[in-house]
Short mmCIF file of C-alpha atoms and ligand atoms in Angstrom, two decimals:
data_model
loop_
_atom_site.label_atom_id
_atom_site.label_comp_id
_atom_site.label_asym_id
_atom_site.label_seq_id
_atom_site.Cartn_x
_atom_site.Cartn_y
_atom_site.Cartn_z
CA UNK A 1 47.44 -9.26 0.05
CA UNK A 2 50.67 -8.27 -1.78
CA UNK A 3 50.80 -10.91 -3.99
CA UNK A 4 47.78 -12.01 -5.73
CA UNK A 5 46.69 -15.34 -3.89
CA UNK A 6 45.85 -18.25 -6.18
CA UNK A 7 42.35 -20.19 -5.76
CA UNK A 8 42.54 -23.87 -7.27
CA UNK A 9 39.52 -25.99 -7.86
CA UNK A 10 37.88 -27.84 -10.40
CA UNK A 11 36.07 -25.73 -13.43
CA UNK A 12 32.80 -25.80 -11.96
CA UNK A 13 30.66 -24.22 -8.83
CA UNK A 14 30.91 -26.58 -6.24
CA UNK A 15 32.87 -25.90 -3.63
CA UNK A 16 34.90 -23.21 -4.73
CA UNK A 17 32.11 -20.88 -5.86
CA UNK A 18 32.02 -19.64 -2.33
CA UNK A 19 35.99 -18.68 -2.13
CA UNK A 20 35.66 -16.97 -5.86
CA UNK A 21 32.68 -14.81 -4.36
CA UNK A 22 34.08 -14.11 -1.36
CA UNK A 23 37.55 -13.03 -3.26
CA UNK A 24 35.77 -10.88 -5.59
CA UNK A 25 34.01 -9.53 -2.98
CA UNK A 26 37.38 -7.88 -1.14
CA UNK A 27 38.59 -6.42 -4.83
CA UNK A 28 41.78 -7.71 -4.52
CA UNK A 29 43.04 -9.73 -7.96
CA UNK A 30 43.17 -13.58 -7.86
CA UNK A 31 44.28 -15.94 -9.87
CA UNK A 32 41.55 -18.11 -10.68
CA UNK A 33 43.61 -21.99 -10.80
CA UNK A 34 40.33 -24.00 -12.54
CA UNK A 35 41.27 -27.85 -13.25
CA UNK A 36 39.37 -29.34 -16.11
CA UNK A 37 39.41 -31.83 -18.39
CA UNK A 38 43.05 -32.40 -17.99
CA UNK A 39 42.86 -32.87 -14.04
CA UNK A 40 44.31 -36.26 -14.32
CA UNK A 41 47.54 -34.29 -15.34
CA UNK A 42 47.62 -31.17 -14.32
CA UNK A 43 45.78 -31.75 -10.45
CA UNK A 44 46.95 -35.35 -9.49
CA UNK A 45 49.62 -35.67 -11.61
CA UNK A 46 51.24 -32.31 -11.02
CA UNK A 47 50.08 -29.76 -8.69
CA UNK A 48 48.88 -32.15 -5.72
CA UNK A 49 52.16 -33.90 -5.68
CA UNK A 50 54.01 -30.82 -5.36
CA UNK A 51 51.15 -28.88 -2.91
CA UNK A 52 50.90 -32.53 -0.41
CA UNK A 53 54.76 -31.32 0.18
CA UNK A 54 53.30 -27.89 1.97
CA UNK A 55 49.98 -28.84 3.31
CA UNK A 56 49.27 -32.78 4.23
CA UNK A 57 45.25 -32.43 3.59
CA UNK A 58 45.66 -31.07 0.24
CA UNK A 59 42.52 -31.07 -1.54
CA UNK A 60 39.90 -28.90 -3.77
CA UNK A 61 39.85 -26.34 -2.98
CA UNK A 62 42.78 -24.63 -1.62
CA UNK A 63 44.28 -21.17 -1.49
CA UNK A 64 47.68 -20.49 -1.56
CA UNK A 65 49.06 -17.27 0.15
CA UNK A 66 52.43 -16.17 -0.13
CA UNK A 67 54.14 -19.34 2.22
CA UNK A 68 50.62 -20.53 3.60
CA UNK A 69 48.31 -22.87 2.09
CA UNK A 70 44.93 -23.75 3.01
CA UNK A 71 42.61 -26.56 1.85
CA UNK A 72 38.99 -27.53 3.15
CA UNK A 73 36.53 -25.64 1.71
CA UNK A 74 35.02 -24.33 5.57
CA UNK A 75 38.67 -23.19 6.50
CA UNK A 76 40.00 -21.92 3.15
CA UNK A 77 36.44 -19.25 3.97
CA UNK A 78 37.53 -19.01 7.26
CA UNK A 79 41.27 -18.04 6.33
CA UNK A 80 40.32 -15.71 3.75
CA UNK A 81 37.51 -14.33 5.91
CA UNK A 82 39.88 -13.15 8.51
CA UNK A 83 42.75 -12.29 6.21
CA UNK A 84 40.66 -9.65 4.21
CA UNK A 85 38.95 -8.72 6.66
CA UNK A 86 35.43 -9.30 5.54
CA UNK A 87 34.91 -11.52 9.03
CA UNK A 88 34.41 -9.85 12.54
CA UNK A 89 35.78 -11.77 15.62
CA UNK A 90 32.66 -11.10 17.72
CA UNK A 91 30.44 -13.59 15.15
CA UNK A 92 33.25 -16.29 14.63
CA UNK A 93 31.27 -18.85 16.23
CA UNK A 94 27.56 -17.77 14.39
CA UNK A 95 29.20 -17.11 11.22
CA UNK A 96 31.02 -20.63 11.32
CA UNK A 97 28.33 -22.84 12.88
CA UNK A 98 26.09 -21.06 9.49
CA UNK A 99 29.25 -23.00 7.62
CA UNK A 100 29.01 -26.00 9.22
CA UNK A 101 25.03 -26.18 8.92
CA UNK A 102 25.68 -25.60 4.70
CA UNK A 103 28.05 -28.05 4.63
CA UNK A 104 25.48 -30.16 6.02
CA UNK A 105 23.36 -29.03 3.75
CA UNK A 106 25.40 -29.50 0.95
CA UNK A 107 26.26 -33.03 1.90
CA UNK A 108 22.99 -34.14 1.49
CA UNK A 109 22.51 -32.54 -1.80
CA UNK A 110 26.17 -34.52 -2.78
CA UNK A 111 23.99 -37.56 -2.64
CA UNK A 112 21.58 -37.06 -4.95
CA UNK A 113 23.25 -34.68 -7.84
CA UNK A 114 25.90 -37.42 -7.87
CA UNK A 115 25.27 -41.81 -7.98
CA UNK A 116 27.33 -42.22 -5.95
CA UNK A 117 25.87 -42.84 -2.38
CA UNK A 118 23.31 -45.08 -4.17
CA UNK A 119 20.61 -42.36 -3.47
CA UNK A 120 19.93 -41.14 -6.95
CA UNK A 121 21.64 -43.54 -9.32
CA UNK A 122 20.08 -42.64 -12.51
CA UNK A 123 19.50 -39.16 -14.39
CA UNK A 124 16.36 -40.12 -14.73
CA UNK A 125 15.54 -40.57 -11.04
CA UNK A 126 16.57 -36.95 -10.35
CA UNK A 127 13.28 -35.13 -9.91
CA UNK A 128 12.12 -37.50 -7.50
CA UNK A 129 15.24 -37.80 -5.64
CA UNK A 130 15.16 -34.24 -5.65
CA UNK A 131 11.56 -33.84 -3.80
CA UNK A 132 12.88 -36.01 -1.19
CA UNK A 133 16.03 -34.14 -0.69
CA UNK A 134 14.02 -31.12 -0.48
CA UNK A 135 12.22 -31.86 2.22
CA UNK A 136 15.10 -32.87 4.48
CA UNK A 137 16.59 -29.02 2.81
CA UNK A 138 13.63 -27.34 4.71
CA UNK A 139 14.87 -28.34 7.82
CA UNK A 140 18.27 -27.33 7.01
CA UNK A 141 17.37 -23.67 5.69
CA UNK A 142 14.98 -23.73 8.91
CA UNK A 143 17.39 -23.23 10.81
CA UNK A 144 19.86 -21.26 8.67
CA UNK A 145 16.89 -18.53 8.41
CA UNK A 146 16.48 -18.83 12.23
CA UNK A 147 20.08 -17.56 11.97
CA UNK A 148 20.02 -14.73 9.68
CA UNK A 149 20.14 -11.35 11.61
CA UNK A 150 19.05 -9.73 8.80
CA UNK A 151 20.03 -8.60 5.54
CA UNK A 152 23.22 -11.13 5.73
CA UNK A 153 23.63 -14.09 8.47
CA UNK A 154 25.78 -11.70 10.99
CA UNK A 155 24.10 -8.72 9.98
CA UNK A 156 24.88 -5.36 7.44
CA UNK A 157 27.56 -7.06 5.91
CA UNK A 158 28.60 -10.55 4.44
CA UNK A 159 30.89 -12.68 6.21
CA UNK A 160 32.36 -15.95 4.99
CA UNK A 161 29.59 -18.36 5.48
CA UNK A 162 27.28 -15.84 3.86
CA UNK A 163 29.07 -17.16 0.50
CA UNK A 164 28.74 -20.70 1.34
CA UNK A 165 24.61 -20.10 1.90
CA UNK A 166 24.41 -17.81 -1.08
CA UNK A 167 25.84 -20.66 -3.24
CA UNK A 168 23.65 -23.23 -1.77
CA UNK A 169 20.12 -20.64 -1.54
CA UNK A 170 21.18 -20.29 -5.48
CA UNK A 171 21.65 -23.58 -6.22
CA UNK A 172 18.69 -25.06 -4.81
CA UNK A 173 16.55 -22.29 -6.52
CA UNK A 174 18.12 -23.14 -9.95
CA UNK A 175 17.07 -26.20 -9.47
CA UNK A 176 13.86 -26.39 -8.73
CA UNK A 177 13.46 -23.82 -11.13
CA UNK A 178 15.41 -25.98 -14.00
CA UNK A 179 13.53 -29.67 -12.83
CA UNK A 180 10.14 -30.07 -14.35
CA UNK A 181 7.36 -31.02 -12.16
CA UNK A 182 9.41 -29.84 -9.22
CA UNK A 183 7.99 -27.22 -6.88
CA UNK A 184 9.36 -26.09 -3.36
CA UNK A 185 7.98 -23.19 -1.32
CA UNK A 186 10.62 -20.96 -0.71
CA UNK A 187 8.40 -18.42 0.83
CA UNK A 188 8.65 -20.19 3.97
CA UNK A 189 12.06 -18.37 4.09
CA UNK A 190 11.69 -14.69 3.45
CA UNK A 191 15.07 -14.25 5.06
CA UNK A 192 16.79 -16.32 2.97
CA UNK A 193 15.45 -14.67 0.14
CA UNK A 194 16.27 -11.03 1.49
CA UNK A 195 20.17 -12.94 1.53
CA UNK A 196 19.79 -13.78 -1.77
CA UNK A 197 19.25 -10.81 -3.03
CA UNK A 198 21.04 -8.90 -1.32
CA UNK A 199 24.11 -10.78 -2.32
CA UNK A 200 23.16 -10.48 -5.89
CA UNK A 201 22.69 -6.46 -5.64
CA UNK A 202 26.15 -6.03 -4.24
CA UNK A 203 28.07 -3.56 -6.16
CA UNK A 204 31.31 -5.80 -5.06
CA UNK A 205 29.68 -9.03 -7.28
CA UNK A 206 28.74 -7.85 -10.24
CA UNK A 207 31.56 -8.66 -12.17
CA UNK A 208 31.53 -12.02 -10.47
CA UNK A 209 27.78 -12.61 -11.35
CA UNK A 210 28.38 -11.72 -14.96
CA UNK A 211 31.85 -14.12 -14.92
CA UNK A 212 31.97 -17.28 -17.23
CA UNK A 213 32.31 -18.57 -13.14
CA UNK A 214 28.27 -18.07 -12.22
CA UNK A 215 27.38 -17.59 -15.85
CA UNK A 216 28.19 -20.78 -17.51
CA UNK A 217 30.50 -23.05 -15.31
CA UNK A 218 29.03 -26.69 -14.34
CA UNK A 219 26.94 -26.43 -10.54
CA UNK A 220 28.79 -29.67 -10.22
CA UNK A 221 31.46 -32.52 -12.03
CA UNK A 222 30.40 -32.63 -15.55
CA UNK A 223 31.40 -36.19 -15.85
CA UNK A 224 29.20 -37.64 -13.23
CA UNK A 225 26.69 -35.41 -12.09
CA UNK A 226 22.67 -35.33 -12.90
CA UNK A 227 22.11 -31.90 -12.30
CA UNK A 228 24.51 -29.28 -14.72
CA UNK A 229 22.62 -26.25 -14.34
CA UNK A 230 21.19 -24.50 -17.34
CA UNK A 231 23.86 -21.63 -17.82
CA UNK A 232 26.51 -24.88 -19.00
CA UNK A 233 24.96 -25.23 -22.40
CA UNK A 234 27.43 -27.86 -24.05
CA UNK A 235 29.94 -27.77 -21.77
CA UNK A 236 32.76 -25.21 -21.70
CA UNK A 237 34.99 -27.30 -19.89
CA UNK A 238 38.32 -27.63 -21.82
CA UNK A 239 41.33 -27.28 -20.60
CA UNK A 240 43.19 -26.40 -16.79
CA UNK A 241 43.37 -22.32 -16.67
CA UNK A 242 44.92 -19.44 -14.31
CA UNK A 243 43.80 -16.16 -14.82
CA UNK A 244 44.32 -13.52 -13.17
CA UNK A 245 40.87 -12.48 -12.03
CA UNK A 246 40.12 -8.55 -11.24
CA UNK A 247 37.10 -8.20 -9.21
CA UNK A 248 37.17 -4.84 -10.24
CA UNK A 249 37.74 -4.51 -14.16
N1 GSH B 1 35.86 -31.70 2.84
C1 GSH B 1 36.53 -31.19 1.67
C2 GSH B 1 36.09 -31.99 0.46
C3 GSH B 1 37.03 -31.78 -0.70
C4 GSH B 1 36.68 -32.62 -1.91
O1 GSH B 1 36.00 -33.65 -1.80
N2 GSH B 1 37.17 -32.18 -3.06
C5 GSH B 1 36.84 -32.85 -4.29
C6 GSH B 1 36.00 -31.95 -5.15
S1 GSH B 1 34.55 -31.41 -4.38
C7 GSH B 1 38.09 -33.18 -5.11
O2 GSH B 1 37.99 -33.37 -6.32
N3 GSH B 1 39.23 -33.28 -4.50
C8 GSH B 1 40.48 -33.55 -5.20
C9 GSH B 1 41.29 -34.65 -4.60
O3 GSH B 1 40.70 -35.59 -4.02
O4 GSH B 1 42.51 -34.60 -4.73
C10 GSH B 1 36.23 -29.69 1.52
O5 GSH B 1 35.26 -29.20 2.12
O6 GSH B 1 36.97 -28.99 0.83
#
């Protein structure tokens, strides 16, 4: 890329902790757009307005590229994927059935770190709703670990839906590490695991891994969610910011 690219999502994980990784894993600069407390303003108020103009399924997150910009989390992966590089044309369709099957995965998890679907209304009813969810999980990382070629989902090196399972292998580890009374056998998954950590021992990540961005950013919406994830403390949320983010400093 010439021109640094900008990411925009919300100040948290979610969904756009896959694009950060996978940005920071090319090395090229980006400027990290994170919407916060002020989204009201500075997302639907100002940015969306003006972004709806270039891309009619504006959303979080999105990418913008020089003229193009891309929304939906799947195909914001996808367009980076191919634009850096990082994806090969052979695996398109393994690499992005492995992001549909997290998305999946992920949509499920939606419904009970958030009371919204009804599933988990209450803070309270987390670890419970949690062991239920897990068990549906199994099935889903079944088949994701079925999948894996070994060490990453396409084989010696990560592609774009490697990201999106990293984020969601990481997540579900956090918290069933961070849930009292809460146990899940991940051992049932050894490739997985080898994913995992293999992600986390690239030399590509490791200023991503010790960014504010894995470190201390909500897993999910601070205002509504029952599951934070330990590294958010009190909440650094504050304000909308756009840094320019160097993978490599
Ligand atoms: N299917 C979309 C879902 C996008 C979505 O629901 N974004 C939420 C945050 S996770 C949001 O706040 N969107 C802002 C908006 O509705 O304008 C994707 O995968 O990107």
């Amino acid at each position: 890329m010439t021109e640094p690219c900008t990411l925009g999502y919300h100040k948290i994980r979610g969904l756009g902790a896959p694009c950060r990784m996978l940005l920071c894993f090319s090395g090229e600069p980006f400027y990290n757009k994170a919407y916060a407390g002020d989204l009201k303003e500075e997302w639907f108020a100002k940015d969306k307005p003006a972004l709806v103009a270039r891309n009619s399924y504006i959303n979080l997150p999105y990418v913008i590229d020089g003229d193009t910009v891309v929304t939906q989390s799947n195909s914001v992966l996808l367009y980076l994927g191919r634009k850096l590089a990082i994806d090969k044309d052979a695996d398109f369709f393994a690499n992005h059935q492995a992001l549909d099957q997290c998305m999946d995965l992920r949509n499920d998890l939606m419904k009970i770190v958030y009371p919204f679907s009804g599933v988990c209304k209450d803070k309270a009813d987390f670890p419970a709703a949690l062991e239920r969810h897990l068990k549906g999980a199994a099935g889903h990382f079944g088949k994701l670990e079925q999948g894996v070629r070994g060490p990453f989902l396409c084989g010696a090196a990560p592609q774009s839906a490697d990201f999106h399972l990293f984020e969601m292998v990481d997540q579900h580890l956090a918290m069933v590490d961070q849930t009292d009374g809460v146990d899940f056998d991940f051992a049932a998954f050894p490739k997985l695991a080898a994913l995992h950590a293999a992600m986390k021992a690239l030399p590509e990540l490791a200023t991503y891994f010790k960014s504010p961005m894995y470190t201390s950013w909500a897993f999910n919406n601070a205002m509504f969610t029952h599951f934070l994830g330990a590294g958010y403390g009190d909440g650094p949320y504050g304000t909308t910011s756009n840094e320019l983010f160097d993978p490599k400093a």
